[in-house]
């Protein structure tokens, strides 16, 4: 009597390398165009800049919300990686904080985060996980500088994130790309004001992360 044989194990399918490259190109193109033109830019235009067909965009992202979410998560993940790089540095803690702030401003997260409005699921698990990772790491970067006595003690993560968002967003009515040349100049002015010892007392209280999420 023939013995039953176990079915051969199924191979786990993995995305092909070209499919992954196409997805990365779509996300990169979408990020650039969202920053330049806002979240309503036609998906056909994104496909054209990415060098892929419309069907490839919709195969990776079934709707605009999925693409916006992926773009914002990818920017927050790169911001978190910049914070991890700052924490890995063994030298001057405030200099590491400065490098992180300038790097995060280049990600243009301030232009992308407003796209997660009431029309999108702000509590999507992917968004919440990326946001919590960024907040935790920035707290560590700032905490190290404060422990070294280099960062004034009356500021918090909320203060830093608000100012970076405001200063890296071009003023209303100005060309988004031309405004970039002012960003790092003004960020450095802000960073100089964060150094300890503080030269003045700040009005009000430090912005908490809870307040920042509600704003």
PDB file of C-alpha atoms in Angstrom:
ATOM      1  CA  UNK A   1       0.000   0.000   0.000  1.00  0.00           C
ATOM      2  CA  UNK A   2       1.599   3.305  -0.996  1.00  0.00           C
ATOM      3  CA  UNK A   3       2.457   5.596   1.850  1.00  0.00           C
ATOM      4  CA  UNK A   4       1.147   9.113   1.905  1.00  0.00           C
ATOM      5  CA  UNK A   5       3.766  11.708   1.284  1.00  0.00           C
ATOM      6  CA  UNK A   6       3.824  15.144   2.893  1.00  0.00           C
ATOM      7  CA  UNK A   7       3.222  18.001   0.491  1.00  0.00           C
ATOM      8  CA  UNK A   8       6.349  19.824  -0.533  1.00  0.00           C
ATOM      9  CA  UNK A   9       6.829  23.037   1.447  1.00  0.00           C
ATOM     10  CA  UNK A  10       5.643  26.077  -0.448  1.00  0.00           C
ATOM     11  CA  UNK A  11       8.158  28.725  -1.226  1.00  0.00           C
ATOM     12  CA  UNK A  12       7.404  32.113   0.279  1.00  0.00           C
ATOM     13  CA  UNK A  13       7.004  34.526  -2.572  1.00  0.00           C
ATOM     14  CA  UNK A  14       9.102  37.653  -2.330  1.00  0.00           C
ATOM     15  CA  UNK A  15       8.710  40.836  -4.315  1.00  0.00           C
ATOM     16  CA  UNK A  16      11.038  40.947  -7.275  1.00  0.00           C
ATOM     17  CA  UNK A  17      13.899  43.419  -7.169  1.00  0.00           C
ATOM     18  CA  UNK A  18      12.447  45.433 -10.045  1.00  0.00           C
ATOM     19  CA  UNK A  19       9.071  45.598  -8.277  1.00  0.00           C
ATOM     20  CA  UNK A  20      10.746  46.955  -5.149  1.00  0.00           C
ATOM     21  CA  UNK A  21      12.641  49.517  -7.202  1.00  0.00           C
ATOM     22  CA  UNK A  22       9.429  50.629  -8.866  1.00  0.00           C
ATOM     23  CA  UNK A  23       7.755  51.056  -5.481  1.00  0.00           C
ATOM     24  CA  UNK A  24      10.681  53.118  -4.211  1.00  0.00           C
ATOM     25  CA  UNK A  25      10.599  55.284  -7.332  1.00  0.00           C
ATOM     26  CA  UNK A  26       6.877  55.909  -6.868  1.00  0.00           C
ATOM     27  CA  UNK A  27       7.314  56.913  -3.218  1.00  0.00           C
ATOM     28  CA  UNK A  28      10.244  59.208  -4.048  1.00  0.00           C
ATOM     29  CA  UNK A  29       8.365  60.876  -6.901  1.00  0.00           C
ATOM     30  CA  UNK A  30       5.244  61.262  -4.769  1.00  0.00           C
ATOM     31  CA  UNK A  31       7.212  62.850  -1.938  1.00  0.00           C
ATOM     32  CA  UNK A  32       8.783  65.388  -4.289  1.00  0.00           C
ATOM     33  CA  UNK A  33       5.490  66.277  -5.950  1.00  0.00           C
ATOM     34  CA  UNK A  34       3.513  66.442  -2.694  1.00  0.00           C
ATOM     35  CA  UNK A  35       6.078  68.924  -1.372  1.00  0.00           C
ATOM     36  CA  UNK A  36       6.005  70.973  -4.569  1.00  0.00           C
ATOM     37  CA  UNK A  37       2.294  70.880  -5.374  1.00  0.00           C
ATOM     38  CA  UNK A  38       0.377  69.471  -2.384  1.00  0.00           C
ATOM     39  CA  UNK A  39      -1.463  66.167  -1.895  1.00  0.00           C
ATOM     40  CA  UNK A  40      -3.897  66.649  -4.787  1.00  0.00           C
ATOM     41  CA  UNK A  41      -1.286  66.266  -7.525  1.00  0.00           C
ATOM     42  CA  UNK A  42      -2.643  63.810 -10.151  1.00  0.00           C
ATOM     43  CA  UNK A  43      -1.412  60.255  -9.706  1.00  0.00           C
ATOM     44  CA  UNK A  44      -0.750  60.162 -13.456  1.00  0.00           C
ATOM     45  CA  UNK A  45       1.830  62.924 -12.957  1.00  0.00           C
ATOM     46  CA  UNK A  46       3.455  60.963 -10.140  1.00  0.00           C
ATOM     47  CA  UNK A  47       3.647  57.895 -12.373  1.00  0.00           C
ATOM     48  CA  UNK A  48       5.229  59.979 -15.128  1.00  0.00           C
ATOM     49  CA  UNK A  49       7.919  61.381 -12.817  1.00  0.00           C
ATOM     50  CA  UNK A  50       8.600  57.932 -11.385  1.00  0.00           C
ATOM     51  CA  UNK A  51       9.003  56.534 -14.884  1.00  0.00           C
ATOM     52  CA  UNK A  52       6.350  53.840 -14.432  1.00  0.00           C
ATOM     53  CA  UNK A  53       2.909  53.188 -15.840  1.00  0.00           C
ATOM     54  CA  UNK A  54      -0.333  54.146 -14.116  1.00  0.00           C
ATOM     55  CA  UNK A  55      -1.126  50.479 -13.531  1.00  0.00           C
ATOM     56  CA  UNK A  56       2.114  50.074 -11.556  1.00  0.00           C
ATOM     57  CA  UNK A  57       1.105  52.909  -9.219  1.00  0.00           C
ATOM     58  CA  UNK A  58      -2.324  51.409  -8.570  1.00  0.00           C
ATOM     59  CA  UNK A  59      -0.883  47.922  -8.162  1.00  0.00           C
ATOM     60  CA  UNK A  60       1.302  49.188  -5.316  1.00  0.00           C
ATOM     61  CA  UNK A  61      -1.126  51.724  -3.858  1.00  0.00           C
ATOM     62  CA  UNK A  62      -4.851  51.065  -4.326  1.00  0.00           C
ATOM     63  CA  UNK A  63      -5.797  54.664  -3.525  1.00  0.00           C
ATOM     64  CA  UNK A  64      -4.343  58.091  -2.785  1.00  0.00           C
ATOM     65  CA  UNK A  65      -4.639  57.595   0.972  1.00  0.00           C
ATOM     66  CA  UNK A  66      -2.382  54.535   0.860  1.00  0.00           C
ATOM     67  CA  UNK A  67       0.249  56.438  -1.138  1.00  0.00           C
ATOM     68  CA  UNK A  68       0.138  59.511   1.141  1.00  0.00           C
ATOM     69  CA  UNK A  69       0.469  57.290   4.194  1.00  0.00           C
ATOM     70  CA  UNK A  70       3.449  55.463   2.706  1.00  0.00           C
ATOM     71  CA  UNK A  71       5.175  58.747   1.843  1.00  0.00           C
ATOM     72  CA  UNK A  72       4.692  60.227   5.315  1.00  0.00           C
ATOM     73  CA  UNK A  73       5.796  56.997   7.019  1.00  0.00           C
ATOM     74  CA  UNK A  74       8.910  56.807   4.843  1.00  0.00           C
ATOM     75  CA  UNK A  75       9.851  60.393   5.733  1.00  0.00           C
ATOM     76  CA  UNK A  76       9.299  59.767   9.437  1.00  0.00           C
ATOM     77  CA  UNK A  77      11.356  56.574   9.220  1.00  0.00           C
ATOM     78  CA  UNK A  78      14.261  58.465   7.626  1.00  0.00           C
ATOM     79  CA  UNK A  79      13.930  61.128  10.320  1.00  0.00           C
ATOM     80  CA  UNK A  80      14.120  58.394  12.955  1.00  0.00           C
ATOM     81  CA  UNK A  81      17.237  56.988  11.273  1.00  0.00           C
ATOM     82  CA  UNK A  82      18.829  60.454  11.462  1.00  0.00           C
ATOM     83  CA  UNK A  83      18.060  60.526  15.193  1.00  0.00           C
ATOM     84  CA  UNK A  84      19.594  57.074  15.623  1.00  0.00           C
ATOM     85  CA  UNK A  85      22.717  58.289  13.815  1.00  0.00           C
ATOM     86  CA  UNK A  86      22.890  61.257  16.213  1.00  0.00           C
ATOM     87  CA  UNK A  87      22.628  58.917  19.199  1.00  0.00           C
ATOM     88  CA  UNK A  88      25.398  56.727  17.803  1.00  0.00           C
ATOM     89  CA  UNK A  89      27.821  59.666  17.805  1.00  0.00           C
ATOM     90  CA  UNK A  90      30.200  59.730  20.740  1.00  0.00           C
ATOM     91  CA  UNK A  91      31.321  63.338  20.506  1.00  0.00           C
ATOM     92  CA  UNK A  92      29.631  66.640  21.273  1.00  0.00           C
ATOM     93  CA  UNK A  93      25.971  65.961  22.160  1.00  0.00           C
ATOM     94  CA  UNK A  94      24.748  69.389  21.050  1.00  0.00           C
ATOM     95  CA  UNK A  95      26.570  69.117  17.721  1.00  0.00           C
ATOM     96  CA  UNK A  96      24.805  65.784  17.173  1.00  0.00           C
ATOM     97  CA  UNK A  97      21.480  67.487  17.926  1.00  0.00           C
ATOM     98  CA  UNK A  98      22.289  70.230  15.419  1.00  0.00           C
ATOM     99  CA  UNK A  99      23.091  67.737  12.686  1.00  0.00           C
ATOM    100  CA  UNK A 100      19.861  65.881  13.379  1.00  0.00           C
ATOM    101  CA  UNK A 101      17.768  69.073  13.167  1.00  0.00           C
ATOM    102  CA  UNK A 102      19.280  70.112   9.835  1.00  0.00           C
ATOM    103  CA  UNK A 103      18.875  66.589   8.406  1.00  0.00           C
ATOM    104  CA  UNK A 104      15.252  66.312   9.515  1.00  0.00           C
ATOM    105  CA  UNK A 105      14.472  69.705   7.967  1.00  0.00           C
ATOM    106  CA  UNK A 106      15.795  68.418   4.628  1.00  0.00           C
ATOM    107  CA  UNK A 107      13.198  65.649   4.749  1.00  0.00           C
ATOM    108  CA  UNK A 108      10.502  68.356   4.475  1.00  0.00           C
ATOM    109  CA  UNK A 109       8.322  66.543   6.989  1.00  0.00           C
ATOM    110  CA  UNK A 110       6.603  69.851   7.740  1.00  0.00           C
ATOM    111  CA  UNK A 111       5.207  69.984   4.208  1.00  0.00           C
ATOM    112  CA  UNK A 112       3.993  66.389   4.342  1.00  0.00           C
ATOM    113  CA  UNK A 113       2.449  65.986   7.777  1.00  0.00           C
ATOM    114  CA  UNK A 114      -0.443  68.425   7.165  1.00  0.00           C
ATOM    115  CA  UNK A 115      -1.632  66.024   4.463  1.00  0.00           C
ATOM    116  CA  UNK A 116      -2.694  63.607   7.192  1.00  0.00           C
ATOM    117  CA  UNK A 117      -5.883  65.531   7.855  1.00  0.00           C
ATOM    118  CA  UNK A 118      -9.380  64.530   8.852  1.00  0.00           C
ATOM    119  CA  UNK A 119      -9.855  62.821   5.498  1.00  0.00           C
ATOM    120  CA  UNK A 120      -7.152  60.295   6.386  1.00  0.00           C
ATOM    121  CA  UNK A 121      -6.878  57.783   9.209  1.00  0.00           C
ATOM    122  CA  UNK A 122      -4.538  59.589  11.587  1.00  0.00           C
ATOM    123  CA  UNK A 123      -4.556  56.567  13.906  1.00  0.00           C
ATOM    124  CA  UNK A 124      -3.476  54.016  11.335  1.00  0.00           C
ATOM    125  CA  UNK A 125      -1.061  51.590  13.072  1.00  0.00           C
ATOM    126  CA  UNK A 126       1.747  52.340  10.602  1.00  0.00           C
ATOM    127  CA  UNK A 127       1.478  56.096  11.170  1.00  0.00           C
ATOM    128  CA  UNK A 128       1.305  55.772  14.937  1.00  0.00           C
ATOM    129  CA  UNK A 129       4.292  53.421  15.053  1.00  0.00           C
ATOM    130  CA  UNK A 130       6.429  55.748  12.905  1.00  0.00           C
ATOM    131  CA  UNK A 131       5.401  58.823  14.905  1.00  0.00           C
ATOM    132  CA  UNK A 132       6.090  57.171  18.278  1.00  0.00           C
ATOM    133  CA  UNK A 133       9.507  55.993  17.082  1.00  0.00           C
ATOM    134  CA  UNK A 134      10.475  59.521  16.001  1.00  0.00           C
ATOM    135  CA  UNK A 135       9.247  61.089  19.251  1.00  0.00           C
ATOM    136  CA  UNK A 136      11.090  58.557  21.409  1.00  0.00           C
ATOM    137  CA  UNK A 137      14.370  58.978  19.558  1.00  0.00           C
ATOM    138  CA  UNK A 138      14.211  62.791  19.524  1.00  0.00           C
ATOM    139  CA  UNK A 139      13.586  62.709  23.280  1.00  0.00           C
ATOM    140  CA  UNK A 140      16.784  60.679  23.655  1.00  0.00           C
ATOM    141  CA  UNK A 141      18.815  63.033  21.454  1.00  0.00           C
ATOM    142  CA  UNK A 142      17.609  66.072  23.405  1.00  0.00           C
ATOM    143  CA  UNK A 143      17.956  64.311  26.750  1.00  0.00           C
ATOM    144  CA  UNK A 144      21.591  63.530  26.084  1.00  0.00           C
ATOM    145  CA  UNK A 145      22.340  67.162  25.246  1.00  0.00           C
ATOM    146  CA  UNK A 146      20.506  68.325  28.373  1.00  0.00           C
ATOM    147  CA  UNK A 147      22.361  65.801  30.533  1.00  0.00           C
ATOM    148  CA  UNK A 148      25.626  67.212  29.169  1.00  0.00           C
ATOM    149  CA  UNK A 149      24.539  70.696  30.249  1.00  0.00           C
ATOM    150  CA  UNK A 150      24.563  71.945  26.645  1.00  0.00           C
ATOM    151  CA  UNK A 151      20.823  72.235  25.978  1.00  0.00           C
ATOM    152  CA  UNK A 152      18.665  74.576  28.040  1.00  0.00           C
ATOM    153  CA  UNK A 153      16.409  72.585  30.380  1.00  0.00           C
ATOM    154  CA  UNK A 154      13.188  74.513  29.729  1.00  0.00           C
ATOM    155  CA  UNK A 155      12.527  73.109  26.234  1.00  0.00           C
ATOM    156  CA  UNK A 156      11.012  69.804  25.193  1.00  0.00           C
ATOM    157  CA  UNK A 157      10.523  67.633  22.129  1.00  0.00           C
ATOM    158  CA  UNK A 158       7.302  69.449  21.294  1.00  0.00           C
ATOM    159  CA  UNK A 159       9.116  72.789  21.183  1.00  0.00           C
ATOM    160  CA  UNK A 160      11.764  71.426  18.843  1.00  0.00           C
ATOM    161  CA  UNK A 161       9.353  69.694  16.465  1.00  0.00           C
ATOM    162  CA  UNK A 162       7.082  72.734  16.176  1.00  0.00           C
ATOM    163  CA  UNK A 163       9.938  75.114  15.347  1.00  0.00           C
ATOM    164  CA  UNK A 164      11.539  72.722  12.839  1.00  0.00           C
ATOM    165  CA  UNK A 165       8.146  72.342  11.137  1.00  0.00           C
ATOM    166  CA  UNK A 166       7.574  76.095  11.034  1.00  0.00           C
ATOM    167  CA  UNK A 167      11.038  77.074   9.862  1.00  0.00           C
ATOM    168  CA  UNK A 168      11.295  74.390   7.177  1.00  0.00           C
ATOM    169  CA  UNK A 169       7.964  75.387   5.638  1.00  0.00           C
ATOM    170  CA  UNK A 170       8.274  78.216   3.083  1.00  0.00           C
ATOM    171  CA  UNK A 171       6.325  81.409   3.869  1.00  0.00           C
ATOM    172  CA  UNK A 172       2.957  81.747   2.166  1.00  0.00           C
ATOM    173  CA  UNK A 173       3.206  83.126  -1.354  1.00  0.00           C
ATOM    174  CA  UNK A 174       6.858  82.174  -1.865  1.00  0.00           C
ATOM    175  CA  UNK A 175       8.335  79.582  -4.170  1.00  0.00           C
ATOM    176  CA  UNK A 176       8.740  76.351  -2.205  1.00  0.00           C
ATOM    177  CA  UNK A 177      12.078  75.437  -3.781  1.00  0.00           C
ATOM    178  CA  UNK A 178      13.604  78.928  -3.618  1.00  0.00           C
ATOM    179  CA  UNK A 179      12.657  79.225   0.048  1.00  0.00           C
ATOM    180  CA  UNK A 180      14.921  76.288   0.884  1.00  0.00           C
ATOM    181  CA  UNK A 181      18.004  78.508   0.880  1.00  0.00           C
ATOM    182  CA  UNK A 182      16.760  80.268   4.036  1.00  0.00           C
ATOM    183  CA  UNK A 183      15.856  77.147   5.997  1.00  0.00           C
ATOM    184  CA  UNK A 184      19.239  76.164   7.421  1.00  0.00           C
ATOM    185  CA  UNK A 185      20.225  79.756   8.171  1.00  0.00           C
ATOM    186  CA  UNK A 186      17.121  80.265  10.308  1.00  0.00           C
ATOM    187  CA  UNK A 187      17.364  76.848  11.900  1.00  0.00           C
ATOM    188  CA  UNK A 188      20.878  77.674  13.063  1.00  0.00           C
ATOM    189  CA  UNK A 189      19.628  80.904  14.628  1.00  0.00           C
ATOM    190  CA  UNK A 190      17.047  78.836  16.501  1.00  0.00           C
ATOM    191  CA  UNK A 191      19.621  76.233  17.565  1.00  0.00           C
ATOM    192  CA  UNK A 192      21.912  78.920  18.957  1.00  0.00           C
ATOM    193  CA  UNK A 193      19.004  79.993  21.155  1.00  0.00           C
ATOM    194  CA  UNK A 194      18.714  76.455  22.550  1.00  0.00           C
ATOM    195  CA  UNK A 195      22.212  76.414  23.997  1.00  0.00           C
ATOM    196  CA  UNK A 196      22.748  76.418  27.738  1.00  0.00           C
ATOM    197  CA  UNK A 197      23.164  78.508  29.736  1.00  0.00           C
ATOM    198  CA  UNK A 198      19.987  80.267  28.614  1.00  0.00           C
ATOM    199  CA  UNK A 199      20.252  84.044  28.244  1.00  0.00           C
ATOM    200  CA  UNK A 200      16.574  84.668  29.029  1.00  0.00           C
ATOM    201  CA  UNK A 201      13.545  83.027  30.576  1.00  0.00           C
ATOM    202  CA  UNK A 202      11.000  81.586  28.169  1.00  0.00           C
ATOM    203  CA  UNK A 203       7.366  82.652  28.607  1.00  0.00           C
ATOM    204  CA  UNK A 204       4.808  79.911  29.145  1.00  0.00           C
ATOM    205  CA  UNK A 205       5.666  76.231  29.498  1.00  0.00           C
ATOM    206  CA  UNK A 206       7.342  73.651  27.307  1.00  0.00           C
ATOM    207  CA  UNK A 207       5.114  72.049  24.663  1.00  0.00           C
ATOM    208  CA  UNK A 208       4.298  68.443  25.529  1.00  0.00           C
ATOM    209  CA  UNK A 209       3.872  65.694  22.956  1.00  0.00           C
ATOM    210  CA  UNK A 210       0.223  65.347  24.010  1.00  0.00           C
ATOM    211  CA  UNK A 211      -0.388  69.010  23.226  1.00  0.00           C
ATOM    212  CA  UNK A 212       1.432  68.663  19.935  1.00  0.00           C
ATOM    213  CA  UNK A 213      -0.781  65.746  18.838  1.00  0.00           C
ATOM    214  CA  UNK A 214      -3.911  67.734  19.639  1.00  0.00           C
ATOM    215  CA  UNK A 215      -2.806  70.879  17.774  1.00  0.00           C
TER     216      UNK A 215
END
